[in-house]
XYZ file of N, CA and C in Angstrom:
390
model
N -0.912 -14.079 -22.050
C -1.852 -15.105 -21.678
C -2.855 -14.597 -20.644
N -2.421 -13.694 -19.753
C -3.302 -13.208 -18.696
C -4.559 -12.547 -19.254
N -4.401 -11.684 -20.261
C -5.559 -11.008 -20.857
C -6.510 -12.012 -21.504
N -5.965 -13.067 -22.097
C -6.800 -14.083 -22.736
C -7.619 -14.848 -21.699
N -7.032 -15.148 -20.555
C -7.760 -15.838 -19.478
C -8.887 -14.952 -18.953
N -8.593 -13.690 -18.700
C -9.622 -12.762 -18.216
C -10.754 -12.642 -19.242
N -10.419 -12.509 -20.520
C -11.439 -12.406 -21.567
C -12.309 -13.647 -21.601
N -11.700 -14.812 -21.464
C -12.441 -16.073 -21.453
C -13.421 -16.124 -20.280
N -12.962 -15.719 -19.109
C -13.815 -15.761 -17.917
C -14.944 -14.739 -17.973
N -14.630 -13.510 -18.405
C -15.654 -12.463 -18.411
C -16.680 -12.651 -19.524
N -16.397 -13.546 -20.466
C -17.366 -13.859 -21.518
C -18.388 -14.900 -21.058
N -18.175 -15.479 -19.889
C -19.062 -16.531 -19.383
C -20.199 -15.940 -18.553
N -21.413 -16.330 -18.861
C -22.595 -15.776 -18.184
C -22.620 -16.106 -16.692
N -22.207 -17.316 -16.314
C -22.251 -17.700 -14.903
C -21.241 -16.888 -14.086
N -20.025 -16.731 -14.596
C -19.016 -15.929 -13.899
C -19.498 -14.486 -13.789
N -20.036 -13.945 -14.892
C -20.546 -12.569 -14.889
C -21.677 -12.386 -13.883
N -22.569 -13.384 -13.784
C -23.700 -13.285 -12.864
C -23.238 -13.248 -11.405
N -22.169 -13.962 -11.097
C -21.678 -14.023 -9.716
C -20.755 -12.847 -9.394
N -19.820 -12.531 -10.298
C -18.770 -11.565 -9.975
C -18.779 -10.306 -10.837
N -19.664 -10.220 -11.823
C -19.614 -9.071 -12.727
C -18.275 -9.076 -13.446
N -17.553 -7.971 -13.390
C -16.219 -7.921 -14.013
C -15.118 -7.939 -12.951
N -15.437 -8.471 -11.760
C -14.496 -8.457 -10.636
C -13.604 -9.711 -10.630
N -12.839 -9.870 -11.704
C -11.830 -10.926 -11.798
C -10.531 -10.230 -12.203
N -9.501 -10.362 -11.366
C -8.261 -9.608 -11.549
C -7.049 -10.508 -11.372
N -5.920 -10.061 -11.907
C -4.648 -10.732 -11.677
C -3.906 -10.069 -10.526
N -3.324 -10.868 -9.669
C -2.402 -10.536 -8.586
C -3.051 -9.786 -7.419
N -3.698 -8.658 -7.671
C -4.246 -7.868 -6.571
C -5.584 -7.260 -6.983
N -6.541 -7.337 -6.063
C -7.845 -6.721 -6.307
C -7.788 -5.251 -5.908
N -8.503 -4.399 -6.635
C -8.558 -2.991 -6.227
C -9.132 -2.854 -4.810
N -8.626 -1.898 -4.057
C -9.087 -1.690 -2.692
C -10.577 -1.369 -2.685
N -11.296 -1.964 -1.735
C -12.717 -1.701 -1.571
C -13.603 -2.412 -2.578
N -13.047 -3.375 -3.315
C -13.814 -4.093 -4.332
C -14.953 -4.886 -3.681
N -16.192 -4.737 -4.191
C -17.302 -5.532 -3.635
C -17.031 -7.023 -3.824
N -17.612 -7.816 -2.974
C -17.449 -9.260 -3.030
C -18.726 -9.905 -3.527
N -18.626 -11.066 -4.146
C -17.435 -11.877 -4.358
C -16.585 -11.362 -5.521
N -15.322 -11.762 -5.510
C -14.427 -11.438 -6.615
C -13.409 -12.562 -6.781
N -12.820 -12.611 -7.968
C -11.815 -13.619 -8.271
C -10.452 -12.992 -8.422
N -9.455 -13.705 -7.961
C -8.072 -13.257 -8.063
C -7.258 -14.392 -8.678
N -6.457 -14.053 -9.684
C -5.629 -15.046 -10.354
C -4.166 -14.658 -10.200
N -3.319 -15.647 -9.942
C -1.897 -15.402 -9.729
C -1.082 -16.431 -10.491
N -0.122 -15.961 -11.265
C 0.799 -16.864 -11.945
C 1.787 -17.391 -10.902
N 1.755 -18.693 -10.671
C 2.641 -19.305 -9.689
C 3.985 -19.647 -10.333
N 3.924 -20.212 -11.520
C 5.146 -20.545 -12.245
C 4.815 -20.733 -13.716
N 5.842 -20.672 -14.535
C 5.651 -20.874 -15.961
C 6.937 -21.347 -16.609
N 6.800 -22.099 -17.667
C 7.968 -22.591 -18.400
C 7.705 -22.493 -19.893
N 8.784 -22.503 -20.641
C 8.698 -22.563 -22.095
C 9.386 -23.836 -22.549
N 8.855 -24.454 -23.588
C 9.404 -25.685 -24.130
C 10.460 -25.361 -25.182
N 11.533 -26.136 -25.184
C 12.614 -25.938 -26.148
C 12.950 -27.247 -26.857
N 13.412 -27.114 -28.095
C 13.979 -28.220 -28.849
C 15.438 -27.873 -29.107
N 16.136 -28.732 -29.807
C 17.540 -28.448 -30.130
C 17.668 -27.232 -31.054
N 16.559 -26.858 -31.726
C 16.581 -25.697 -32.614
C 16.150 -24.402 -31.913
N 15.751 -24.501 -30.657
C 15.322 -23.306 -29.927
C 13.921 -23.455 -29.352
N 13.318 -22.332 -29.039
C 11.978 -22.335 -28.437
C 10.965 -22.939 -29.400
N 10.112 -23.823 -28.868
C 9.115 -24.497 -29.708
C 7.834 -23.686 -29.855
N 7.653 -22.689 -29.003
C 6.416 -21.916 -29.014
C 5.374 -22.445 -28.040
N 5.645 -23.585 -27.421
C 4.738 -24.170 -26.441
C 5.173 -23.737 -25.050
N 4.209 -23.348 -24.231
C 4.504 -22.957 -22.860
C 3.524 -23.587 -21.900
N 3.887 -23.626 -20.636
C 2.959 -24.098 -19.606
C 3.024 -23.134 -18.429
N 1.955 -23.080 -17.694
C 1.886 -22.199 -16.533
C 1.036 -22.837 -15.456
N 1.438 -22.613 -14.219
C 0.598 -22.972 -13.074
C -0.049 -21.676 -12.613
N -1.369 -21.676 -12.592
C -2.129 -20.492 -12.227
C -2.939 -20.809 -10.979
N -2.862 -19.939 -9.981
C -3.685 -20.084 -8.786
C -4.923 -19.214 -8.953
N -6.079 -19.818 -8.727
C -7.355 -19.115 -8.841
C -7.963 -19.053 -7.445
N -8.289 -17.851 -6.989
C -8.905 -17.676 -5.678
C -10.259 -17.016 -5.844
N -11.272 -17.642 -5.286
C -12.593 -17.034 -5.203
C -12.776 -16.509 -3.789
N -13.034 -15.214 -3.640
C -13.246 -14.589 -2.335
C -14.711 -14.217 -2.186
N -15.241 -14.388 -0.960
C -16.632 -14.013 -0.718
C -16.908 -13.744 0.743
N -18.053 -13.130 0.984
C -18.510 -12.850 2.349
C -18.920 -14.134 3.062
N -19.309 -15.148 2.274
C -19.696 -16.448 2.815
C -18.877 -17.526 2.113
N -18.796 -18.685 2.750
C -18.098 -19.805 2.128
C -18.768 -20.171 0.810
N -20.095 -20.176 0.792
C -20.835 -20.530 -0.416
C -20.533 -19.579 -1.573
N -20.476 -18.285 -1.314
C -20.215 -17.346 -2.410
C -18.795 -17.503 -2.947
N -17.823 -17.747 -2.071
C -16.443 -17.977 -2.523
C -16.353 -19.264 -3.329
N -16.971 -20.311 -2.826
C -16.967 -21.605 -3.526
C -17.695 -21.522 -4.858
N -18.858 -20.873 -4.883
C -19.631 -20.781 -6.125
C -18.865 -20.039 -7.218
N -18.173 -18.964 -6.853
C -17.388 -18.241 -7.854
C -16.225 -19.098 -8.348
N -15.496 -19.724 -7.419
C -14.371 -20.574 -7.821
C -14.849 -21.701 -8.736
N -15.968 -22.299 -8.429
C -16.502 -23.390 -9.252
C -16.971 -22.883 -10.618
N -17.534 -21.679 -10.669
C -17.944 -21.097 -11.960
C -16.718 -20.848 -12.839
N -15.651 -20.346 -12.242
C -14.413 -20.112 -12.992
C -13.850 -21.436 -13.509
N -13.847 -22.448 -12.654
C -13.325 -23.749 -13.070
C -14.189 -24.396 -14.149
N -15.490 -24.161 -14.102
C -16.373 -24.710 -15.139
C -15.999 -24.168 -16.519
N -15.514 -22.942 -16.563
C -15.063 -22.338 -17.821
C -13.707 -22.901 -18.240
N -12.784 -22.979 -17.302
C -11.398 -23.288 -17.641
C -11.064 -24.774 -17.727
N -11.642 -25.592 -16.862
C -11.257 -27.001 -16.802
C -11.530 -27.713 -18.126
N -10.467 -28.235 -18.717
C -10.572 -28.962 -19.978
C -10.652 -28.087 -21.216
N -10.610 -26.763 -21.037
C -10.758 -25.867 -22.189
C -9.607 -26.041 -23.166
N -9.965 -26.083 -24.439
C -9.002 -26.037 -25.537
C -9.583 -25.138 -26.591
N -8.775 -24.220 -27.081
C -9.247 -23.297 -28.097
C -8.428 -22.022 -28.096
N -8.882 -21.060 -28.884
C -8.151 -19.798 -29.039
C -8.940 -18.658 -28.418
N -8.214 -17.753 -27.767
C -8.832 -16.553 -27.201
C -7.785 -15.453 -27.195
N -8.131 -14.315 -27.764
C -7.265 -13.129 -27.756
C -5.844 -13.420 -28.247
N -5.745 -14.232 -29.293
C -4.448 -14.525 -29.888
C -3.637 -15.606 -29.205
N -4.171 -16.211 -28.152
C -3.484 -17.294 -27.445
C -4.210 -18.597 -27.756
N -3.450 -19.620 -28.139
C -4.034 -20.938 -28.369
C -3.815 -21.783 -27.121
N -4.922 -22.151 -26.480
C -4.865 -22.991 -25.289
C -4.931 -24.446 -25.737
N -3.871 -25.188 -25.447
C -3.795 -26.607 -25.815
C -4.555 -27.472 -24.822
N -4.654 -27.007 -23.598
C -5.387 -27.729 -22.558
C -5.215 -27.044 -21.219
N -6.294 -27.028 -20.435
C -6.270 -26.450 -19.087
C -6.791 -27.527 -18.143
N -6.024 -27.803 -17.081
C -6.334 -28.931 -16.206
C -6.262 -28.523 -14.741
N -7.219 -29.000 -13.943
C -7.212 -28.747 -12.500
C -6.105 -29.588 -11.878
N -5.305 -28.962 -11.015
C -4.231 -29.667 -10.322
C -4.592 -29.936 -8.863
N -5.056 -28.917 -8.133
C -5.389 -29.107 -6.717
C -6.376 -28.037 -6.270
N -7.123 -28.359 -5.201
C -8.101 -27.425 -4.620
C -7.903 -27.379 -3.116
N -8.230 -26.230 -2.532
C -8.142 -26.103 -1.084
C -8.988 -24.919 -0.612
N -9.427 -25.008 0.620
C -10.105 -23.895 1.281
C -9.118 -23.290 2.258
N -9.010 -21.962 2.226
C -8.036 -21.263 3.054
C -8.677 -20.038 3.691
N -8.110 -19.581 4.804
C -8.572 -18.287 5.310
C -8.214 -17.206 4.293
N -8.968 -16.139 4.270
C -8.736 -15.078 3.290
C -7.444 -14.337 3.555
N -6.926 -14.399 4.758
C -5.667 -13.722 5.068
C -4.638 -14.768 5.462
N -3.465 -14.683 4.893
C -2.399 -15.614 5.240
C -1.601 -15.155 6.454
N -1.901 -13.968 6.952
C -1.113 -13.420 8.054
C -1.639 -13.819 9.417
N -2.735 -14.563 9.453
C -3.308 -14.956 10.730
C -4.351 -13.981 11.238
N -4.606 -12.898 10.482
C -5.635 -11.942 10.886
C -7.005 -12.600 10.833
N -7.868 -12.171 11.724
C -9.246 -12.616 11.672
C -9.961 -11.736 10.655
N -10.593 -12.363 9.688
C -11.263 -11.613 8.634
C -12.588 -12.280 8.315
N -13.579 -11.510 7.904
C -14.871 -12.106 7.569
C -14.882 -12.747 6.178
N -13.765 -12.705 5.463
C -13.728 -13.250 4.107
C -13.464 -14.744 4.092
N -14.042 -15.401 3.080
C -13.771 -16.807 2.815
C -13.050 -16.901 1.477
N -12.254 -17.968 1.311
C -11.486 -18.138 0.079
C -11.444 -19.601 -0.330
N -11.755 -19.853 -1.604
C -11.557 -21.168 -2.218
C -10.442 -21.002 -3.234
N -9.408 -21.821 -3.129
C -8.228 -21.698 -3.967
C -8.026 -22.968 -4.785
N -7.660 -22.793 -6.033
C -7.420 -23.920 -6.937
C -6.202 -23.617 -7.801
N -5.368 -24.616 -7.997
C -4.263 -24.501 -8.941
C -4.661 -25.212 -10.230
N -4.380 -24.569 -11.358
C -4.603 -25.195 -12.667
C -3.299 -25.172 -13.449
N -3.171 -26.107 -14.365
C -2.035 -26.166 -15.267
C -2.556 -25.814 -16.651
N -1.880 -24.877 -17.302
C -2.293 -24.411 -18.635
C -1.169 -24.708 -19.619
N -1.513 -25.346 -20.727
C -0.597 -25.524 -21.855
C -1.069 -24.615 -22.954
N -0.170 -23.796 -23.520
C -0.584 -22.793 -24.490
C 0.531 -22.510 -25.487
N 0.134 -21.875 -26.588
C 1.120 -21.391 -27.558
C 0.632 -20.088 -28.147
């Protein structure tokens, strides 16, 4: 599913205009120019029936837009959400049944309490897929 999400985002002109190809899962390469997007799988489940796995799955994905300014972080996060929110369709062999925004928040770019010039907009989405 991760490759399908990245393909969906990098095919969007607005995301490309803001971040180029700087959208990654889990960790950004060191020294990556900003703004960039980071996606993290928070949790995932598979659906089962009495006969076994149904083929339907769900995932909570955290999307973080990082930037030198609050506006650049927010603009990237909003561009990503414009692509994903409500999306239904197929990409890279994955059928997305629905993608929904769960929560949004603004956070410091570092969770360790370090002072950093980075800004971060974070959003959780719920994805249903097969």
